[in-house]
Coordinates of C-alpha atoms and ligand atoms in Angstrom, one line a residue:
M1 CA 16.5 -95.9 205.9
N2 CA 15.5 -99.3 206.7
A3 CA 12.0 -98.3 206.7
L4 CA 12.0 -97.7 203.2
S5 CA 14.1 -100.8 202.1
S6 CA 11.0 -103.0 201.7
P7 CA 9.0 -101.4 198.6
M8 CA 5.4 -102.7 198.2
K9 CA 4.8 -103.4 202.0
P10 CA 3.5 -100.8 204.6
V11 CA 6.2 -100.7 207.0
P12 CA 6.0 -99.9 210.9
V13 CA 6.6 -96.2 211.9
T14 CA 6.3 -95.1 215.3
T15 CA 5.1 -98.3 217.1
P16 CA 5.6 -102.0 215.4
F17 CA 2.3 -103.4 213.9
H18 CA 1.6 -106.3 212.0
C19 CA 2.4 -105.8 208.2
L20 CA -0.7 -106.4 206.7
R21 CA -1.6 -104.8 203.3
A22 CA -3.0 -101.4 204.1
M23 CA -6.3 -102.3 201.9
T24 CA -7.1 -105.0 204.5
L25 CA -6.5 -103.0 207.7
Q26 CA -9.6 -103.3 209.9
E27 CA -8.8 -100.2 212.0
T28 CA -8.5 -96.4 211.4
H29 CA -5.3 -95.5 209.5
L30 CA -3.5 -93.0 207.8
E31 CA -1.8 -94.2 204.6
I32 CA 1.4 -92.2 203.9
N33 CA 2.1 -92.6 200.2
L34 CA 5.7 -91.8 199.5
K35 CA 5.2 -92.0 195.8
A36 CA 2.9 -89.0 196.1
L37 CA 5.5 -87.3 198.2
A38 CA 8.3 -87.6 195.5
H39 CA 5.9 -86.7 192.9
N40 CA 5.1 -83.6 194.5
Y41 CA 8.8 -82.8 195.3
S42 CA 9.6 -83.0 191.7
V43 CA 6.8 -80.9 190.6
L44 CA 7.8 -78.0 193.0
R45 CA 11.4 -78.5 191.9
S46 CA 10.6 -78.3 188.2
R47 CA 9.1 -74.7 188.9
L48 CA 12.9 -73.6 190.2
Q49 CA 16.2 -72.9 188.5
P50 CA 18.2 -76.2 188.9
Q51 CA 20.7 -74.4 191.3
T52 CA 18.2 -73.3 193.8
S53 CA 18.4 -75.0 197.2
F54 CA 15.3 -76.9 198.7
L55 CA 14.4 -76.6 202.3
A56 CA 11.7 -79.3 203.1
V57 CA 9.5 -78.3 206.1
V58 CA 8.9 -81.1 208.3
K59 CA 7.5 -79.3 211.6
A60 CA 4.4 -80.7 213.4
F61 CA 5.1 -84.4 212.4
S62 CA 5.6 -83.3 208.9
Y63 CA 2.1 -81.7 208.8
G64 CA 0.5 -84.8 210.5
H65 CA 2.2 -87.3 208.4
E66 CA 5.2 -88.9 209.9
A67 CA 8.3 -86.9 210.1
A68 CA 11.2 -89.3 210.3
V69 CA 9.8 -91.3 207.3
V70 CA 9.0 -88.3 205.3
A71 CA 12.3 -86.8 206.0
Q72 CA 14.3 -90.0 205.2
K73 CA 12.5 -90.3 201.9
L74 CA 13.2 -86.4 201.0
E75 CA 16.8 -86.9 202.2
A76 CA 17.3 -89.7 199.9
L77 CA 15.6 -87.5 197.1
G78 CA 18.2 -84.9 197.6
V79 CA 16.6 -82.0 199.4
N80 CA 19.1 -79.6 200.9
Y81 CA 17.6 -78.4 204.3
F82 CA 15.0 -79.3 206.6
G83 CA 13.0 -76.9 208.4
V84 CA 11.4 -77.5 211.7
A85 CA 9.4 -75.2 214.4
Y86 CA 10.7 -76.6 217.6
A87 CA 14.0 -78.2 218.9
P88 CA 12.5 -81.5 219.9
E89 CA 11.3 -82.0 216.4
G90 CA 14.7 -81.2 215.1
S91 CA 16.2 -83.7 217.7
N92 CA 13.9 -86.4 216.6
L93 CA 15.2 -86.0 213.0
R94 CA 18.8 -86.6 214.3
H95 CA 17.8 -89.5 216.4
H96 CA 16.2 -91.0 213.0
D97 CA 19.8 -90.4 211.4
I98 CA 18.8 -87.5 209.3
Q99 CA 22.0 -85.8 208.5
T100 CA 20.8 -83.1 206.2
P101 CA 21.1 -79.5 207.7
I102 CA 18.1 -78.4 210.0
L103 CA 16.8 -75.1 210.2
L104 CA 15.1 -74.3 213.5
L105 CA 12.4 -71.7 212.8
H106 CA 11.4 -71.0 216.4
P107 CA 14.4 -71.5 219.0
L108 CA 13.6 -71.2 222.2
P109 CA 16.3 -70.3 225.1
G110 CA 15.0 -73.5 227.0
H111 CA 16.3 -75.4 224.1
F112 CA 19.9 -74.1 223.7
E113 CA 21.4 -77.5 224.9
S114 CA 19.5 -79.4 222.4
I115 CA 20.1 -77.1 219.5
V116 CA 24.0 -77.6 220.1
A117 CA 23.8 -81.2 220.7
H118 CA 21.8 -81.9 217.6
R119 CA 23.2 -79.4 215.3
L120 CA 20.2 -77.5 214.8
E121 CA 20.7 -74.1 213.1
P122 CA 18.5 -71.5 214.9
S123 CA 16.4 -68.7 213.2
L124 CA 17.8 -65.5 215.1
Y125 CA 14.6 -63.1 215.1
S126 CA 15.6 -60.8 217.9
L127 CA 18.2 -58.7 219.3
D128 CA 17.4 -60.4 222.6
L129 CA 17.9 -63.8 221.1
I130 CA 20.8 -63.2 219.5
T131 CA 22.4 -62.0 222.8
Q132 CA 21.2 -64.9 224.7
L133 CA 22.5 -67.4 222.2
I134 CA 26.1 -65.6 221.9
T135 CA 26.2 -65.7 225.5
Y136 CA 25.4 -69.2 225.9
L137 CA 27.9 -70.3 223.2
E138 CA 30.9 -68.0 224.5
Q139 CA 30.5 -69.6 227.9
R140 CA 31.1 -73.0 226.3
N141 CA 33.6 -71.9 223.9
I142 CA 31.8 -72.6 220.8
E143 CA 32.9 -71.0 217.7
D144 CA 31.1 -70.7 214.3
F145 CA 27.8 -71.9 215.3
P146 CA 25.7 -72.0 212.0
V147 CA 22.6 -69.3 212.4
H148 CA 20.1 -67.7 210.4
L149 CA 18.7 -64.4 210.5
K150 CA 15.2 -63.8 210.2
F151 CA 13.7 -60.5 208.7
N152 CA 10.1 -59.4 209.8
S153 CA 9.1 -57.8 206.4
G154 CA 5.4 -57.5 207.1
L155 CA 4.0 -60.7 208.8
N156 CA 4.8 -59.3 212.3
R157 CA 5.3 -62.4 213.9
L158 CA 8.9 -63.3 214.5
G159 CA 11.8 -61.3 212.9
L160 CA 14.2 -58.6 212.9
S161 CA 13.6 -55.0 211.6
L162 CA 15.6 -52.7 209.3
K163 CA 16.4 -50.6 212.4
D164 CA 18.1 -53.5 214.2
I165 CA 20.9 -53.9 211.5
P166 CA 23.4 -51.6 213.2
D167 CA 23.1 -53.7 216.5
V168 CA 22.7 -56.9 214.7
L169 CA 26.2 -56.1 213.1
E170 CA 27.8 -54.9 216.2
R171 CA 26.7 -58.0 218.2
L172 CA 28.3 -60.2 215.4
A173 CA 31.4 -58.1 215.0
Q174 CA 32.2 -58.8 218.6
T175 CA 31.9 -62.7 218.5
K176 CA 33.3 -65.3 216.8
S177 CA 30.6 -67.9 218.3
V178 CA 28.0 -67.6 215.4
R179 CA 28.3 -67.6 211.6
V180 CA 25.4 -66.3 209.5
V181 CA 24.5 -68.8 207.0
S182 CA 21.3 -67.2 205.6
V183 CA 19.0 -64.4 205.7
F184 CA 15.3 -64.9 205.3
S185 CA 11.9 -63.7 205.8
H186 CA 8.3 -65.2 205.3
L187 CA 5.5 -64.0 203.3
A188 CA 2.1 -63.3 204.9
A189 CA -0.3 -64.0 201.8
S190 CA 1.8 -65.6 199.1
E191 CA -1.4 -67.5 197.8
D192 CA -3.8 -64.7 197.7
P193 CA -3.4 -62.7 194.4
K194 CA -5.4 -59.8 196.3
E195 CA -2.5 -59.2 198.3
D196 CA -0.2 -59.1 195.5
A197 CA 1.0 -55.6 196.1
F198 CA 1.7 -56.5 199.9
S199 CA 3.6 -59.6 198.9
R200 CA 6.0 -57.5 196.5
N201 CA 6.4 -55.1 199.2
Q202 CA 7.6 -57.7 201.5
I203 CA 10.1 -58.9 198.8
N204 CA 11.4 -55.1 198.4
R205 CA 11.9 -54.9 202.3
F206 CA 13.7 -58.1 202.1
E207 CA 16.1 -56.8 199.6
A208 CA 16.8 -53.9 201.8
F209 CA 17.3 -55.9 204.8
Y210 CA 19.8 -58.1 203.0
E211 CA 21.7 -55.3 201.5
G212 CA 22.0 -53.6 204.7
V213 CA 23.2 -56.6 206.7
T214 CA 25.7 -58.0 204.0
L215 CA 27.3 -54.3 204.1
G216 CA 28.7 -55.2 207.5
L217 CA 29.3 -59.0 207.0
N218 CA 32.4 -60.0 205.6
H219 CA 30.4 -62.7 203.4
K220 CA 27.3 -63.2 201.5
P221 CA 25.0 -65.6 203.5
F222 CA 22.4 -67.3 201.0
R223 CA 18.8 -66.0 201.2
H224 CA 15.2 -67.3 201.2
I225 CA 11.7 -65.9 201.4
L226 CA 9.1 -68.4 199.2
N227 CA 6.8 -70.9 200.8
T228 CA 5.0 -73.3 198.6
S229 CA 2.7 -70.5 197.3
G230 CA 5.3 -68.2 196.7
I231 CA 7.2 -70.8 194.6
F232 CA 4.1 -70.9 192.5
N233 CA 3.3 -67.2 192.5
Y234 CA 6.7 -65.4 192.9
P235 CA 9.4 -67.7 191.4
E236 CA 11.2 -64.6 190.5
A237 CA 12.0 -64.3 194.3
Q238 CA 13.4 -67.8 194.7
Y239 CA 17.1 -66.4 195.3
N240 CA 19.1 -69.2 196.7
M241 CA 16.5 -71.4 198.3
V242 CA 12.9 -71.9 199.0
R243 CA 11.0 -73.5 201.8
S244 CA 8.2 -75.8 201.2
G245 CA 5.8 -77.7 203.3
I246 CA 1.8 -77.8 202.4
G247 CA 3.2 -78.5 198.6
L248 CA 5.1 -81.6 199.5
Y249 CA 2.1 -83.1 201.3
G250 CA 0.0 -82.7 198.1
Y251 CA -1.8 -79.2 198.6
G252 CA -1.1 -76.0 196.4
N253 CA -3.7 -73.6 198.3
D254 CA -5.2 -72.9 195.0
T255 CA -7.1 -75.4 192.5
Q256 CA -4.8 -74.7 189.8
F257 CA -2.0 -76.0 191.5
D258 CA -3.7 -78.4 193.7
A259 CA -4.2 -80.2 190.2
L260 CA -0.5 -80.7 189.8
L261 CA 0.0 -82.3 193.4
Q262 CA -0.9 -85.5 194.7
P263 CA -2.2 -85.7 198.3
V264 CA 0.4 -88.0 200.2
A265 CA -2.1 -88.8 203.1
R266 CA -4.9 -91.0 202.8
L267 CA -7.4 -91.4 206.3
I268 CA -9.4 -94.5 206.1
T269 CA -11.6 -95.6 208.9
I270 CA -14.3 -98.5 209.2
I271 CA -17.8 -98.9 209.9
T272 CA -18.5 -100.4 213.2
Q273 CA -22.3 -100.7 213.5
I274 CA -25.4 -99.7 211.4
H275 CA -28.6 -98.1 212.5
H276 CA -31.9 -98.1 211.0
L277 CA -33.8 -95.2 212.5
D278 CA -37.3 -94.4 212.5
P279 CA -38.6 -90.6 212.0
G280 CA -38.2 -88.8 215.3
A281 CA -35.5 -90.7 216.4
S282 CA -32.2 -88.7 217.7
V283 CA -28.4 -89.4 216.9
G284 CA -25.5 -88.7 219.2
Y285 CA -24.7 -86.6 222.3
N286 CA -27.1 -83.7 223.1
R287 CA -29.6 -85.2 220.6
G288 CA -27.3 -83.7 218.0
H289 CA -29.7 -84.6 215.1
Q290 CA -33.2 -85.5 215.1
T291 CA -34.6 -87.5 212.2
N292 CA -37.8 -86.4 210.4
Q293 CA -37.8 -89.3 208.0
A294 CA -36.6 -92.8 208.1
M295 CA -32.6 -92.7 208.0
T296 CA -29.8 -95.4 208.1
T297 CA -26.6 -94.5 210.1
A298 CA -23.3 -95.8 210.0
T299 CA -21.0 -95.6 213.1
L300 CA -17.1 -95.0 212.4
A301 CA -14.3 -95.6 214.4
I302 CA -12.9 -91.9 214.5
G303 CA -13.7 -89.0 216.4
H304 CA -12.6 -85.5 217.6
A305 CA -9.7 -87.2 219.5
D306 CA -8.2 -88.2 216.2
G307 CA -8.4 -84.5 215.2
I308 CA -11.9 -84.6 213.3
S309 CA -13.0 -81.3 215.2
R310 CA -16.9 -81.1 216.3
L311 CA -16.7 -78.3 213.8
Y312 CA -17.3 -81.0 211.2
G313 CA -20.5 -82.2 212.8
Q314 CA -24.0 -81.2 211.8
G315 CA -23.8 -82.3 208.1
K316 CA -20.9 -80.0 207.8
G317 CA -18.3 -82.6 206.8
W318 CA -18.6 -85.8 205.1
V319 CA -16.7 -89.0 204.3
L320 CA -16.8 -91.2 201.1
I321 CA -18.1 -94.9 201.5
H322 CA -18.1 -96.9 198.3
G323 CA -17.5 -93.5 196.5
Q324 CA -20.6 -92.0 197.8
K325 CA -20.9 -88.9 200.1
A326 CA -22.0 -89.7 203.7
P327 CA -22.5 -86.5 205.6
I328 CA -21.7 -86.5 209.4
V329 CA -24.9 -86.6 211.5
G330 CA -25.2 -84.8 214.7
N331 CA -22.4 -84.1 217.0
V332 CA -18.7 -85.5 216.5
C333 CA -17.8 -87.7 219.5
M334 CA -14.5 -88.1 221.0
D335 CA -14.0 -91.5 219.2
M336 CA -16.7 -91.9 216.8
I337 CA -18.9 -90.2 214.4
M338 CA -22.2 -91.1 212.8
V339 CA -22.6 -90.7 209.2
D340 CA -25.8 -90.7 206.9
V341 CA -25.9 -94.0 204.8
T342 CA -29.5 -94.0 203.9
N343 CA -28.8 -94.1 200.1
I344 CA -25.5 -96.2 200.3
P345 CA -25.4 -100.0 200.4
C346 CA -22.8 -100.8 203.0
Q347 CA -21.9 -102.9 205.9
N348 CA -20.1 -103.4 208.9
G349 CA -16.4 -103.5 208.3
D350 CA -16.6 -101.4 205.2
Q351 CA -14.1 -98.8 204.7
A352 CA -14.9 -94.9 204.8
I353 CA -12.2 -92.6 203.2
V354 CA -12.1 -89.4 205.5
L355 CA -9.3 -87.4 203.4
G356 CA -7.1 -88.3 200.7
P357 CA -6.6 -88.2 196.8
E358 CA -10.5 -88.9 196.7
L359 CA -11.6 -86.3 199.1
P360 CA -8.8 -83.5 199.6
A361 CA -8.2 -82.2 203.0
S362 CA -8.7 -78.8 201.7
S363 CA -12.3 -79.4 200.8
L364 CA -13.0 -81.1 204.1
A365 CA -11.3 -78.2 205.9
E366 CA -13.1 -75.5 203.7
S367 CA -16.6 -77.1 204.9
A368 CA -15.9 -76.4 208.6
G369 CA -14.3 -73.0 207.7
T370 CA -10.5 -74.0 208.2
I371 CA -7.6 -74.9 205.9
S372 CA -5.7 -78.1 204.9
Y373 CA -2.8 -77.1 207.3
E374 CA -5.1 -77.0 210.4
L375 CA -6.9 -80.6 209.5
L376 CA -3.8 -82.2 208.5
T377 CA -1.7 -81.2 211.6
S378 CA -4.6 -82.1 214.0
L379 CA -4.7 -85.7 213.0
S380 CA -3.8 -87.0 216.2
Q381 CA -1.0 -89.7 217.1
R382 CA -3.7 -92.2 218.0
I383 CA -4.0 -92.8 214.3
K384 CA -1.9 -95.7 213.1
R385 CA 0.5 -94.5 210.2
V386 CA 0.9 -97.0 207.5
V387 CA 3.8 -96.1 205.0
I388 CA 3.5 -97.1 201.2
D389 CA 6.4 -96.9 198.9
S390 CA 5.2 -98.7 195.8
Ligands
PLP401 C1 5.6 -73.2 207.9 C2 6.6 -72.7 207.4 C3 6.7 -72.6 205.9 C4 6.1 -73.7 205.1 O1 5.2 -72.9 204.5 P1 4.0 -73.8 203.4 O2 3.1 -73.0 203.2 O3 3.6 -75.1 204.2 O4 4.8 -74.1 202.3 C5 8.0 -71.9 205.3 N1 8.5 -70.9 206.1 C6 8.3 -70.8 207.3 C7 8.8 -69.6 208.2 C8 7.2 -71.6 208.0 O5 7.0 -71.2 209.2

């Protein structure tokens, strides 16, 4: 919690660094705005019944942000659960003193030891996994370990099917090692109105699975199926809990919902050299761009090793310099990009915004045919994170 105790100042996250004001940092950095995070949480909460629990998805470094700091803030705001994909992500939260229950979406048998040691609550998605976990727990005389049953309602990624119900119930009846805390499923296209019938069918199938499972259990686990877009589009299916990731980080998968949210991350880099090019010059590896008139380029301290994929090159992606669009020229290099600043007065040391409230990750992602999720989670650990809580 000490990371949050000094408002107004950026605080160190993974590695210590000088507490300069973020605005003056002369290096590439990702601002993480905890006020925007709190705003998004309250917007999402306001769409729900007061008694509905909220699971905050903080997998993949909280979508490229900074898992521990984000989770600490959300824990202080009162979220009921966290969700991570893999066990090391959950143990990292425990190492940062997170006490809130953690749902582990993709438990691997190789992670059982850490799952038990860090009280991670596994999603049980196959009969095989159920058997393996029960065997592991029984060998260690562990009882009542909290688990969640995952139903495959149509995504066909992970999950039990309706026909597995008798076997699931039989295995659960024969052991004291686990306790089913919740039953859940995941929508395949909750953001897409064209798939409305499919989503509703998933919700109906989920109901059937829940009824079938609870007939054979002597208690009623809680249930949940909605992700961020589900919260906006299918609030009637909120049951006892929702699971939100992208919305917390400020993206709603729809311009109407984006407008309610605030991007938490702002990625800033700096100009390190300016080139005035004659017609016929070339820019970057493989002469990726060749000028047919005079052009001024700025070289920026960010590249594909930082998560700005080569797909953004060749004019597809752009940055903002002094509020103006500067398209990427030629190919993205590992550590740098060159942008067109012919019509933008600027100099060495000036900042360029790569994504943030002024240039949403969803827009940049779309320019290269991808989605905000991929762009945000690609932002590499080389980029310094600076937390802002004021
Ligand atoms: C990643 C994930 C979520 C979060 O989805 P968002 O669209 O980011 O809200 C919820 N549930 C499951 C099972 C997930 O894998």
